[in-house]
PDB file of C-alpha atoms in Angstrom:
ATOM      1  CA  MET A   1       5.745  -7.838 -23.901  1.00 53.00           C
ATOM      2  CA  ALA A   2       2.187  -8.654 -23.924  1.00 63.00           C
ATOM      3  CA  ALA A   3      -0.568  -6.701 -22.522  1.00 86.00           C
ATOM      4  CA  VAL A   4      -2.164  -8.727 -20.195  1.00 94.00           C
ATOM      5  CA  ALA A   5      -5.554  -6.976 -19.537  1.00 95.00           C
ATOM      6  CA  GLY A   6      -8.216  -9.273 -18.458  1.00 96.00           C
ATOM      7  CA  ARG A   7      -6.071 -11.756 -17.191  1.00 97.00           C
ATOM      8  CA  THR A   8      -7.006 -13.576 -13.651  1.00 98.00           C
ATOM      9  CA  TYR A   9      -4.443 -15.257 -11.388  1.00 98.00           C
ATOM     10  CA  PRO A  10      -5.472 -18.281  -9.268  1.00 98.00           C
ATOM     11  CA  ALA A  11      -6.627 -17.386  -5.890  1.00 98.00           C
ATOM     12  CA  VAL A  12      -4.394 -17.706  -2.962  1.00 98.00           C
ATOM     13  CA  LYS A  13      -5.445 -18.382   0.583  1.00 98.00           C
ATOM     14  CA  ILE A  14      -3.746 -16.637   3.577  1.00 98.00           C
ATOM     15  CA  GLU A  15      -3.900 -16.880   7.229  1.00 98.00           C
ATOM     16  CA  ILE A  16      -4.151 -13.586   9.131  1.00 98.00           C
ATOM     17  CA  ASP A  17      -1.297 -14.525  11.528  1.00 96.00           C
ATOM     18  CA  ALA A  18      -1.227 -13.077  14.865  1.00 97.00           C
ATOM     19  CA  GLU A  19       2.638 -12.391  15.079  1.00 96.00           C
ATOM     20  CA  ARG A  20       2.584 -11.097  11.549  1.00 97.00           C
ATOM     21  CA  VAL A  21      -0.054  -8.582  12.566  1.00 98.00           C
ATOM     22  CA  ALA A  22       1.905  -7.386  15.638  1.00 97.00           C
ATOM     23  CA  ALA A  23       5.024  -6.922  13.790  1.00 97.00           C
ATOM     24  CA  PHE A  24       3.259  -5.102  11.055  1.00 98.00           C
ATOM     25  CA  ALA A  25       1.308  -2.839  13.610  1.00 98.00           C
ATOM     26  CA  ASN A  26       4.650  -1.951  15.212  1.00 97.00           C
ATOM     27  CA  ALA A  27       6.415  -1.135  11.853  1.00 97.00           C
ATOM     28  CA  ILE A  28       3.699   1.600  11.091  1.00 98.00           C
ATOM     29  CA  GLY A  29       3.218   2.586  14.709  1.00 97.00           C
ATOM     30  CA  ALA A  30      -0.422   1.189  15.352  1.00 97.00           C
ATOM     31  CA  ASP A  31      -1.740  -0.011  18.365  1.00 94.00           C
ATOM     32  CA  PRO A  32      -1.533  -3.741  18.363  1.00 88.00           C
ATOM     33  CA  ASP A  33      -4.265  -3.959  20.507  1.00 92.00           C
ATOM     34  CA  ASP A  34      -6.592  -2.406  17.788  1.00 93.00           C
ATOM     35  CA  GLY A  35      -6.874  -5.305  15.985  1.00 94.00           C
ATOM     36  CA  VAL A  36      -5.677  -5.867  12.276  1.00 97.00           C
ATOM     37  CA  PRO A  37      -4.380  -2.651  10.894  1.00 98.00           C
ATOM     38  CA  PRO A  38      -6.466  -1.778   8.001  1.00 98.00           C
ATOM     39  CA  THR A  39      -3.180  -1.452   5.642  1.00 98.00           C
ATOM     40  CA  PHE A  40      -2.372  -5.000   6.569  1.00 98.00           C
ATOM     41  CA  ALA A  41      -4.189  -5.383   3.091  1.00 98.00           C
ATOM     42  CA  ALA A  42      -0.677  -4.871   1.839  1.00 97.00           C
ATOM     43  CA  VAL A  43       0.131  -8.368   3.123  1.00 98.00           C
ATOM     44  CA  TYR A  44      -3.318 -10.321   2.543  1.00 98.00           C
ATOM     45  CA  SER A  45      -4.372  -8.533  -0.572  1.00 98.00           C
ATOM     46  CA  LEU A  46      -1.813  -7.014  -2.644  1.00 97.00           C
ATOM     47  CA  GLY A  47       0.968  -8.795  -1.266  1.00 96.00           C
ATOM     48  CA  VAL A  48      -0.094 -12.244  -2.508  1.00 97.00           C
ATOM     49  CA  THR A  49      -1.252 -11.055  -5.822  1.00 98.00           C
ATOM     50  CA  ALA A  50       1.349  -8.676  -7.181  1.00 96.00           C
ATOM     51  CA  PRO A  51       4.097 -10.932  -6.949  1.00 95.00           C
ATOM     52  CA  GLN A  52       1.818 -13.294  -9.494  1.00 97.00           C
ATOM     53  CA  LEU A  53       1.627 -10.519 -11.751  1.00 96.00           C
ATOM     54  CA  PHE A  54       5.616  -9.719 -11.348  1.00 94.00           C
ATOM     55  CA  GLY A  55       6.328 -13.347 -12.132  1.00 94.00           C
ATOM     56  CA  ASP A  56       4.051 -13.867 -14.956  1.00 95.00           C
ATOM     57  CA  GLU A  57       6.290 -14.079 -18.070  1.00 94.00           C
ATOM     58  CA  ASP A  58       3.654 -13.090 -20.263  1.00 94.00           C
ATOM     59  CA  ALA A  59       3.250  -9.756 -18.727  1.00 93.00           C
ATOM     60  CA  ALA A  60       6.967  -9.229 -18.692  1.00 93.00           C
ATOM     61  CA  VAL A  61       6.804  -6.603 -16.022  1.00 92.00           C
ATOM     62  CA  ASP A  62      10.223  -4.998 -15.729  1.00 88.00           C
ATOM     63  CA  PHE A  63      10.158  -4.952 -11.927  1.00 81.00           C
ATOM     64  CA  ALA A  64      13.476  -2.377 -11.935  1.00 81.00           C
ATOM     65  CA  ARG A  65      11.270   0.169 -13.859  1.00 87.00           C
ATOM     66  CA  LEU A  66       8.271  -0.196 -11.835  1.00 89.00           C
ATOM     67  CA  LEU A  67       6.740   2.396  -9.594  1.00 91.00           C
ATOM     68  CA  HIS A  68       3.713   1.868  -7.354  1.00 95.00           C
ATOM     69  CA  ALA A  69       2.011   5.009  -8.346  1.00 97.00           C
ATOM     70  CA  GLU A  70      -1.450   4.707  -6.906  1.00 98.00           C
ATOM     71  CA  GLN A  71      -3.142   2.536  -4.106  1.00 98.00           C
ATOM     72  CA  GLU A  72      -6.768   2.237  -2.968  1.00 98.00           C
ATOM     73  CA  PHE A  73      -8.297  -0.142  -0.473  1.00 98.00           C
ATOM     74  CA  GLU A  74     -12.110  -0.597   0.059  1.00 98.00           C
ATOM     75  CA  TRP A  75     -12.972  -2.928   2.925  1.00 98.00           C
ATOM     76  CA  GLN A  76     -16.361  -4.399   3.456  1.00 98.00           C
ATOM     77  CA  ARG A  77     -14.880  -5.388   7.087  1.00 97.00           C
ATOM     78  CA  HIS A  78     -11.535  -5.784   8.460  1.00 97.00           C
ATOM     79  CA  PRO A  79     -10.233  -9.380   8.834  1.00 98.00           C
ATOM     80  CA  ARG A  80      -9.699 -11.026  12.359  1.00 97.00           C
ATOM     81  CA  VAL A  81      -6.522 -12.335  13.524  1.00 97.00           C
ATOM     82  CA  GLY A  82      -6.742 -16.287  13.138  1.00 97.00           C
ATOM     83  CA  GLU A  83      -9.090 -16.415   9.996  1.00 97.00           C
ATOM     84  CA  THR A  84      -8.265 -17.468   6.604  1.00 98.00           C
ATOM     85  CA  VAL A  85      -8.987 -15.203   3.701  1.00 98.00           C
ATOM     86  CA  SER A  86      -8.504 -15.798  -0.135  1.00 98.00           C
ATOM     87  CA  SER A  87      -7.261 -13.274  -2.495  1.00 98.00           C
ATOM     88  CA  ARG A  88      -7.727 -13.170  -6.261  1.00 98.00           C
ATOM     89  CA  GLY A  89      -5.828 -10.898  -8.672  1.00 98.00           C
ATOM     90  CA  ARG A  90      -7.073  -9.425 -11.899  1.00 98.00           C
ATOM     91  CA  VAL A  91      -5.303  -7.151 -14.289  1.00 98.00           C
ATOM     92  CA  ALA A  92      -8.035  -4.484 -14.887  1.00 97.00           C
ATOM     93  CA  SER A  93      -6.097  -2.636 -17.481  1.00 97.00           C
ATOM     94  CA  ASP A  94      -2.734  -2.596 -19.082  1.00 96.00           C
ATOM     95  CA  MET A  95      -2.136   0.257 -21.444  1.00 95.00           C
ATOM     96  CA  SER A  96       1.022   2.148 -23.034  1.00 94.00           C
ATOM     97  CA  ARG A  97       1.170   5.638 -23.396  1.00 93.00           C
ATOM     98  CA  ARG A  98       4.258   7.833 -24.511  1.00 92.00           C
ATOM     99  CA  GLY A  99       6.775   5.036 -23.520  1.00 91.00           C
ATOM    100  CA  MET A 100       4.979   4.322 -20.020  1.00 95.00           C
ATOM    101  CA  ARG A 101       3.026   1.297 -19.432  1.00 96.00           C
ATOM    102  CA  PHE A 102       0.065   1.439 -16.868  1.00 97.00           C
ATOM    103  CA  VAL A 103      -0.971  -1.633 -15.260  1.00 97.00           C
ATOM    104  CA  THR A 104      -3.940  -1.729 -12.841  1.00 98.00           C
ATOM    105  CA  LEU A 105      -4.044  -4.821 -10.548  1.00 98.00           C
ATOM    106  CA  GLU A 106      -7.343  -5.212  -8.905  1.00 98.00           C
ATOM    107  CA  THR A 107      -7.802  -7.801  -5.820  1.00 98.00           C
ATOM    108  CA  ASP A 108     -10.447  -9.114  -4.387  1.00 98.00           C
ATOM    109  CA  THR A 109     -10.176 -10.550  -0.874  1.00 98.00           C
ATOM    110  CA  THR A 110     -13.098 -12.937   0.670  1.00 98.00           C
ATOM    111  CA  ASP A 111     -13.252 -14.738   3.776  1.00 98.00           C
ATOM    112  CA  ALA A 112     -13.763 -18.668   4.291  1.00 97.00           C
ATOM    113  CA  ALA A 113     -17.683 -18.327   3.591  1.00 97.00           C
ATOM    114  CA  GLY A 114     -16.897 -16.287   0.459  1.00 97.00           C
ATOM    115  CA  ALA A 115     -18.049 -13.238   1.791  1.00 98.00           C
ATOM    116  CA  PRO A 116     -16.098 -10.051   0.512  1.00 98.00           C
ATOM    117  CA  VAL A 117     -13.616  -8.567   2.840  1.00 98.00           C
ATOM    118  CA  CYS A 118     -11.247  -5.952   0.823  1.00 98.00           C
ATOM    119  CA  ARG A 119     -10.876  -5.038  -2.639  1.00 98.00           C
ATOM    120  CA  SER A 120      -7.434  -3.221  -3.525  1.00 98.00           C
ATOM    121  CA  ARG A 121      -6.708  -1.265  -6.639  1.00 98.00           C
ATOM    122  CA  ALA A 122      -3.010  -0.779  -7.575  1.00 98.00           C
ATOM    123  CA  LEU A 123      -1.669   1.237 -10.274  1.00 98.00           C
ATOM    124  CA  PHE A 124       1.692   0.296 -11.460  1.00 97.00           C
ATOM    125  CA  VAL A 125       3.852   2.628 -13.892  1.00 96.00           C
ATOM    126  CA  ILE A 126       6.561   0.835 -15.750  1.00 94.00           C
ATOM    127  CA  ARG A 127       8.727   3.136 -17.862  1.00 87.00           C
ATOM    128  CA  ALA A 128      10.340   2.226 -21.096  1.00 79.00           C
TER     129      ALA A 128
ATOM    130  CA  MET B   1      -7.679  17.280  12.895  1.00 95.00           C
ATOM    131  CA  THR B   2      -5.557  14.442  13.844  1.00 97.00           C
ATOM    132  CA  GLU B   3      -1.828  14.985  13.023  1.00 98.00           C
ATOM    133  CA  ARG B   4       1.381  12.651  13.521  1.00 98.00           C
ATOM    134  CA  ARG B   5       4.857  13.541  12.465  1.00 98.00           C
ATOM    135  CA  VAL B   6       7.143  11.047  11.696  1.00 98.00           C
ATOM    136  CA  THR B   7      11.000  11.304  11.124  1.00 98.00           C
ATOM    137  CA  PHE B   8      12.035   8.162   8.917  1.00 98.00           C
ATOM    138  CA  THR B   9      14.704   5.954   9.799  1.00 98.00           C
ATOM    139  CA  ARG B  10      16.529   3.259   7.811  1.00 97.00           C
ATOM    140  CA  GLU B  11      15.609   1.099  10.893  1.00 97.00           C
ATOM    141  CA  GLN B  12      11.934   1.644  10.678  1.00 97.00           C
ATOM    142  CA  ILE B  13      12.004   1.151   6.715  1.00 98.00           C
ATOM    143  CA  ALA B  14      13.686  -2.122   7.256  1.00 98.00           C
ATOM    144  CA  ALA B  15      11.336  -3.327   9.918  1.00 98.00           C
ATOM    145  CA  TYR B  16       8.408  -2.450   7.468  1.00 98.00           C
ATOM    146  CA  ALA B  17      10.096  -4.606   4.742  1.00 98.00           C
ATOM    147  CA  GLU B  18      10.292  -7.654   7.177  1.00 97.00           C
ATOM    148  CA  ALA B  19       6.734  -7.057   8.506  1.00 97.00           C
ATOM    149  CA  SER B  20       5.020  -6.433   4.899  1.00 97.00           C
ATOM    150  CA  GLY B  21       7.232  -8.852   3.052  1.00 95.00           C
ATOM    151  CA  ASP B  22       8.455  -6.183   0.490  1.00 93.00           C
ATOM    152  CA  VAL B  23      12.146  -6.649   0.775  1.00 93.00           C
ATOM    153  CA  ASN B  24      12.808  -4.890  -2.839  1.00 92.00           C
ATOM    154  CA  PRO B  25      16.489  -3.632  -2.062  1.00 93.00           C
ATOM    155  CA  ILE B  26      15.695  -0.291  -3.002  1.00 93.00           C
ATOM    156  CA  HIS B  27      14.491   0.041   0.613  1.00 96.00           C
ATOM    157  CA  LEU B  28      17.285  -1.886   2.308  1.00 97.00           C
ATOM    158  CA  ASP B  29      20.414  -1.439   0.291  1.00 97.00           C
ATOM    159  CA  ASP B  30      22.110   2.028  -0.473  1.00 97.00           C
ATOM    160  CA  ASP B  31      24.172   0.868  -3.045  1.00 96.00           C
ATOM    161  CA  PHE B  32      21.728  -0.892  -5.016  1.00 93.00           C
ATOM    162  CA  ALA B  33      19.258   2.040  -4.605  1.00 94.00           C
ATOM    163  CA  ARG B  34      21.885   4.342  -6.104  1.00 95.00           C
ATOM    164  CA  SER B  35      22.470   1.815  -8.710  1.00 92.00           C
ATOM    165  CA  VAL B  36      18.865   2.356  -9.991  1.00 88.00           C
ATOM    166  CA  GLY B  37      19.134   6.212  -9.633  1.00 89.00           C
ATOM    167  CA  LEU B  38      17.964   6.847  -6.162  1.00 92.00           C
ATOM    168  CA  PRO B  39      19.699   9.094  -3.741  1.00 95.00           C
ATOM    169  CA  GLY B  40      19.879   5.950  -1.310  1.00 96.00           C
ATOM    170  CA  VAL B  41      17.295   3.784   0.319  1.00 97.00           C
ATOM    171  CA  ILE B  42      13.710   5.035   0.260  1.00 97.00           C
ATOM    172  CA  ALA B  43      10.607   4.448   2.362  1.00 97.00           C
ATOM    173  CA  HIS B  44       8.038   2.173   0.936  1.00 97.00           C
ATOM    174  CA  GLY B  45       4.973   4.204  -0.290  1.00 97.00           C
ATOM    175  CA  MET B  46       2.919   1.761   1.551  1.00 98.00           C
ATOM    176  CA  LEU B  47       4.650   2.408   5.017  1.00 98.00           C
ATOM    177  CA  GLN B  48       3.734   6.039   4.396  1.00 98.00           C
ATOM    178  CA  MET B  49       0.199   4.775   3.516  1.00 98.00           C
ATOM    179  CA  GLY B  50       0.240   2.557   6.648  1.00 98.00           C
ATOM    180  CA  ILE B  51       0.938   5.539   8.804  1.00 98.00           C
ATOM    181  CA  LEU B  52      -1.621   7.620   7.186  1.00 98.00           C
ATOM    182  CA  ALA B  53      -4.029   5.042   7.833  1.00 98.00           C
ATOM    183  CA  THR B  54      -3.139   5.231  11.809  1.00 98.00           C
ATOM    184  CA  VAL B  55      -4.026   8.973  11.354  1.00 98.00           C
ATOM    185  CA  ALA B  56      -7.281   8.459   9.391  1.00 98.00           C
ATOM    186  CA  ALA B  57      -8.220   5.662  11.942  1.00 97.00           C
ATOM    187  CA  GLU B  58      -7.602   8.057  15.156  1.00 97.00           C
ATOM    188  CA  GLU B  59      -9.850  10.806  13.294  1.00 97.00           C
ATOM    189  CA  ALA B  60     -12.504   8.449  12.378  1.00 96.00           C
ATOM    190  CA  GLY B  61     -12.632   7.029  16.275  1.00 95.00           C
ATOM    191  CA  GLY B  62     -10.949   3.750  15.357  1.00 96.00           C
ATOM    192  CA  PRO B  63      -9.316   1.572  12.597  1.00 97.00           C
ATOM    193  CA  LYS B  64     -12.480  -0.529  11.966  1.00 96.00           C
ATOM    194  CA  ARG B  65     -14.472   2.592  10.677  1.00 97.00           C
ATOM    195  CA  LEU B  66     -12.028   3.041   7.969  1.00 98.00           C
ATOM    196  CA  ARG B  67     -14.018   1.733   4.674  1.00 98.00           C
ATOM    197  CA  ARG B  68     -11.862   3.126   2.132  1.00 98.00           C
ATOM    198  CA  LEU B  69      -8.485   4.695   1.907  1.00 98.00           C
ATOM    199  CA  SER B  70      -6.641   5.830  -1.645  1.00 98.00           C
ATOM    200  CA  VAL B  71      -3.468   7.616  -2.202  1.00 98.00           C
ATOM    201  CA  ARG B  72      -1.225   8.613  -4.907  1.00 98.00           C
ATOM    202  CA  PHE B  73       2.410   8.231  -4.114  1.00 98.00           C
ATOM    203  CA  ALA B  74       3.850  11.609  -5.194  1.00 97.00           C
ATOM    204  CA  GLY B  75       7.271  11.795  -3.698  1.00 95.00           C
ATOM    205  CA  MET B  76      10.238   9.942  -2.310  1.00 96.00           C
ATOM    206  CA  VAL B  77      11.122   9.660   1.458  1.00 98.00           C
ATOM    207  CA  VAL B  78      14.317   9.141   2.514  1.00 98.00           C
ATOM    208  CA  PRO B  79      15.968   8.334   6.058  1.00 98.00           C
ATOM    209  CA  GLY B  80      15.825  11.643   7.979  1.00 98.00           C
ATOM    210  CA  ASP B  81      12.849  13.170   6.250  1.00 98.00           C
ATOM    211  CA  THR B  82       9.953  14.241   8.524  1.00 98.00           C
ATOM    212  CA  VAL B  83       6.702  13.830   7.296  1.00 98.00           C
ATOM    213  CA  ALA B  84       3.332  15.659   8.767  1.00 98.00           C
ATOM    214  CA  PHE B  85       0.530  13.063   8.074  1.00 98.00           C
ATOM    215  CA  THR B  86      -2.797  14.882   8.964  1.00 98.00           C
ATOM    216  CA  ALA B  87      -6.554  13.583   8.538  1.00 98.00           C
ATOM    217  CA  SER B  88      -9.575  16.111   9.005  1.00 97.00           C
ATOM    218  CA  ARG B  89     -13.356  15.705   8.520  1.00 94.00           C
ATOM    219  CA  SER B  90     -14.341  16.624   4.990  1.00 91.00           C
ATOM    220  CA  VAL B  91     -18.003  16.471   4.120  1.00 91.00           C
ATOM    221  CA  GLY B  92     -20.179  13.323   5.153  1.00 92.00           C
ATOM    222  CA  GLU B  93     -18.308  10.570   6.027  1.00 95.00           C
ATOM    223  CA  ARG B  94     -15.211  11.577   4.003  1.00 97.00           C
ATOM    224  CA  LEU B  95     -11.752  12.499   5.441  1.00 97.00           C
ATOM    225  CA  GLU B  96      -9.381  14.661   3.784  1.00 96.00           C
ATOM    226  CA  LEU B  97      -5.711  13.510   4.194  1.00 98.00           C
ATOM    227  CA  ALA B  98      -2.433  14.760   3.663  1.00 98.00           C
ATOM    228  CA  ALA B  99       1.326  13.948   4.035  1.00 98.00           C
ATOM    229  CA  VAL B 100       3.921  16.693   3.768  1.00 98.00           C
ATOM    230  CA  ASN B 101       7.509  16.712   4.103  1.00 98.00           C
ATOM    231  CA  GLN B 102       9.868  19.252   6.037  1.00 98.00           C
ATOM    232  CA  LYS B 103      10.261  21.070   2.771  1.00 98.00           C
ATOM    233  CA  GLY B 104       6.668  21.594   2.347  1.00 98.00           C
ATOM    234  CA  GLU B 105       6.442  18.956  -0.451  1.00 98.00           C
ATOM    235  CA  ALA B 106       3.421  16.590  -0.504  1.00 98.00           C
ATOM    236  CA  VAL B 107       4.653  13.097  -0.513  1.00 98.00           C
ATOM    237  CA  LEU B 108       1.284  11.572  -0.740  1.00 98.00           C
ATOM    238  CA  THR B 109      -1.446  13.421  -2.950  1.00 97.00           C
ATOM    239  CA  LYS B 110      -5.147  12.657  -4.015  1.00 96.00           C
ATOM    240  CA  SER B 111      -5.438  10.998  -0.600  1.00 97.00           C
ATOM    241  CA  SER B 112      -8.864  10.545   1.087  1.00 96.00           C
ATOM    242  CA  ALA B 113     -10.792   8.295   3.161  1.00 98.00           C
ATOM    243  CA  ASP B 114     -14.396   7.196   3.961  1.00 97.00           C
ATOM    244  CA  ILE B 115     -15.497   6.160   6.948  1.00 97.00           C
ATOM    245  CA  SER B 116     -18.505   4.564   8.573  1.00 94.00           C
TER     246      SER B 116
END
């Protein structure tokens, strides 16, 4: 297993799809008429970059021992249905301590003009 | 203060799995969940965070006003658990948030939001 702190993954574009947003709103009990629920970032931000980390052979993340420990989202603005955003993941830190591995994955989401939409910080804890 | 009580069901957990794309079988398959040491299927931490966000949004006067939301996933939530999600104004543009189950245990901790 290699610590992959500093690794950046290729940006992924994703469309904010109306049906997907409605299904997500219903699943969390949000009003679908209120626009894109803030934590839809679980789909357009973390949702596209976490699989890149989990699929990275060098990172060798043991998915079966992984726990999503903390999550933070910061929004410059919330995306609109129909727009396309781009999310880029970066391993901000990757440290081991007493048999536990702590990986922080940051994701920056920007819009078609390159302006910031959302920043996500996910802390994953992988036990030995 | 804004509060919302949710009694979790397998159906809601499955609906969130499909809607979010997180189809990890620990949320969908009891046998698989038990095989990795869980009591059975568990609710996604992100589902809990999503519900908490709706409460924070209501307290803030609308979801567009949410600027930042952070949580620590502290405890397991299984079908049948009832969690009380609350949001209240703290200082300035900060909201204090909580999610406590029917046993009085906090399932989300270190939770706060900044609004505009």
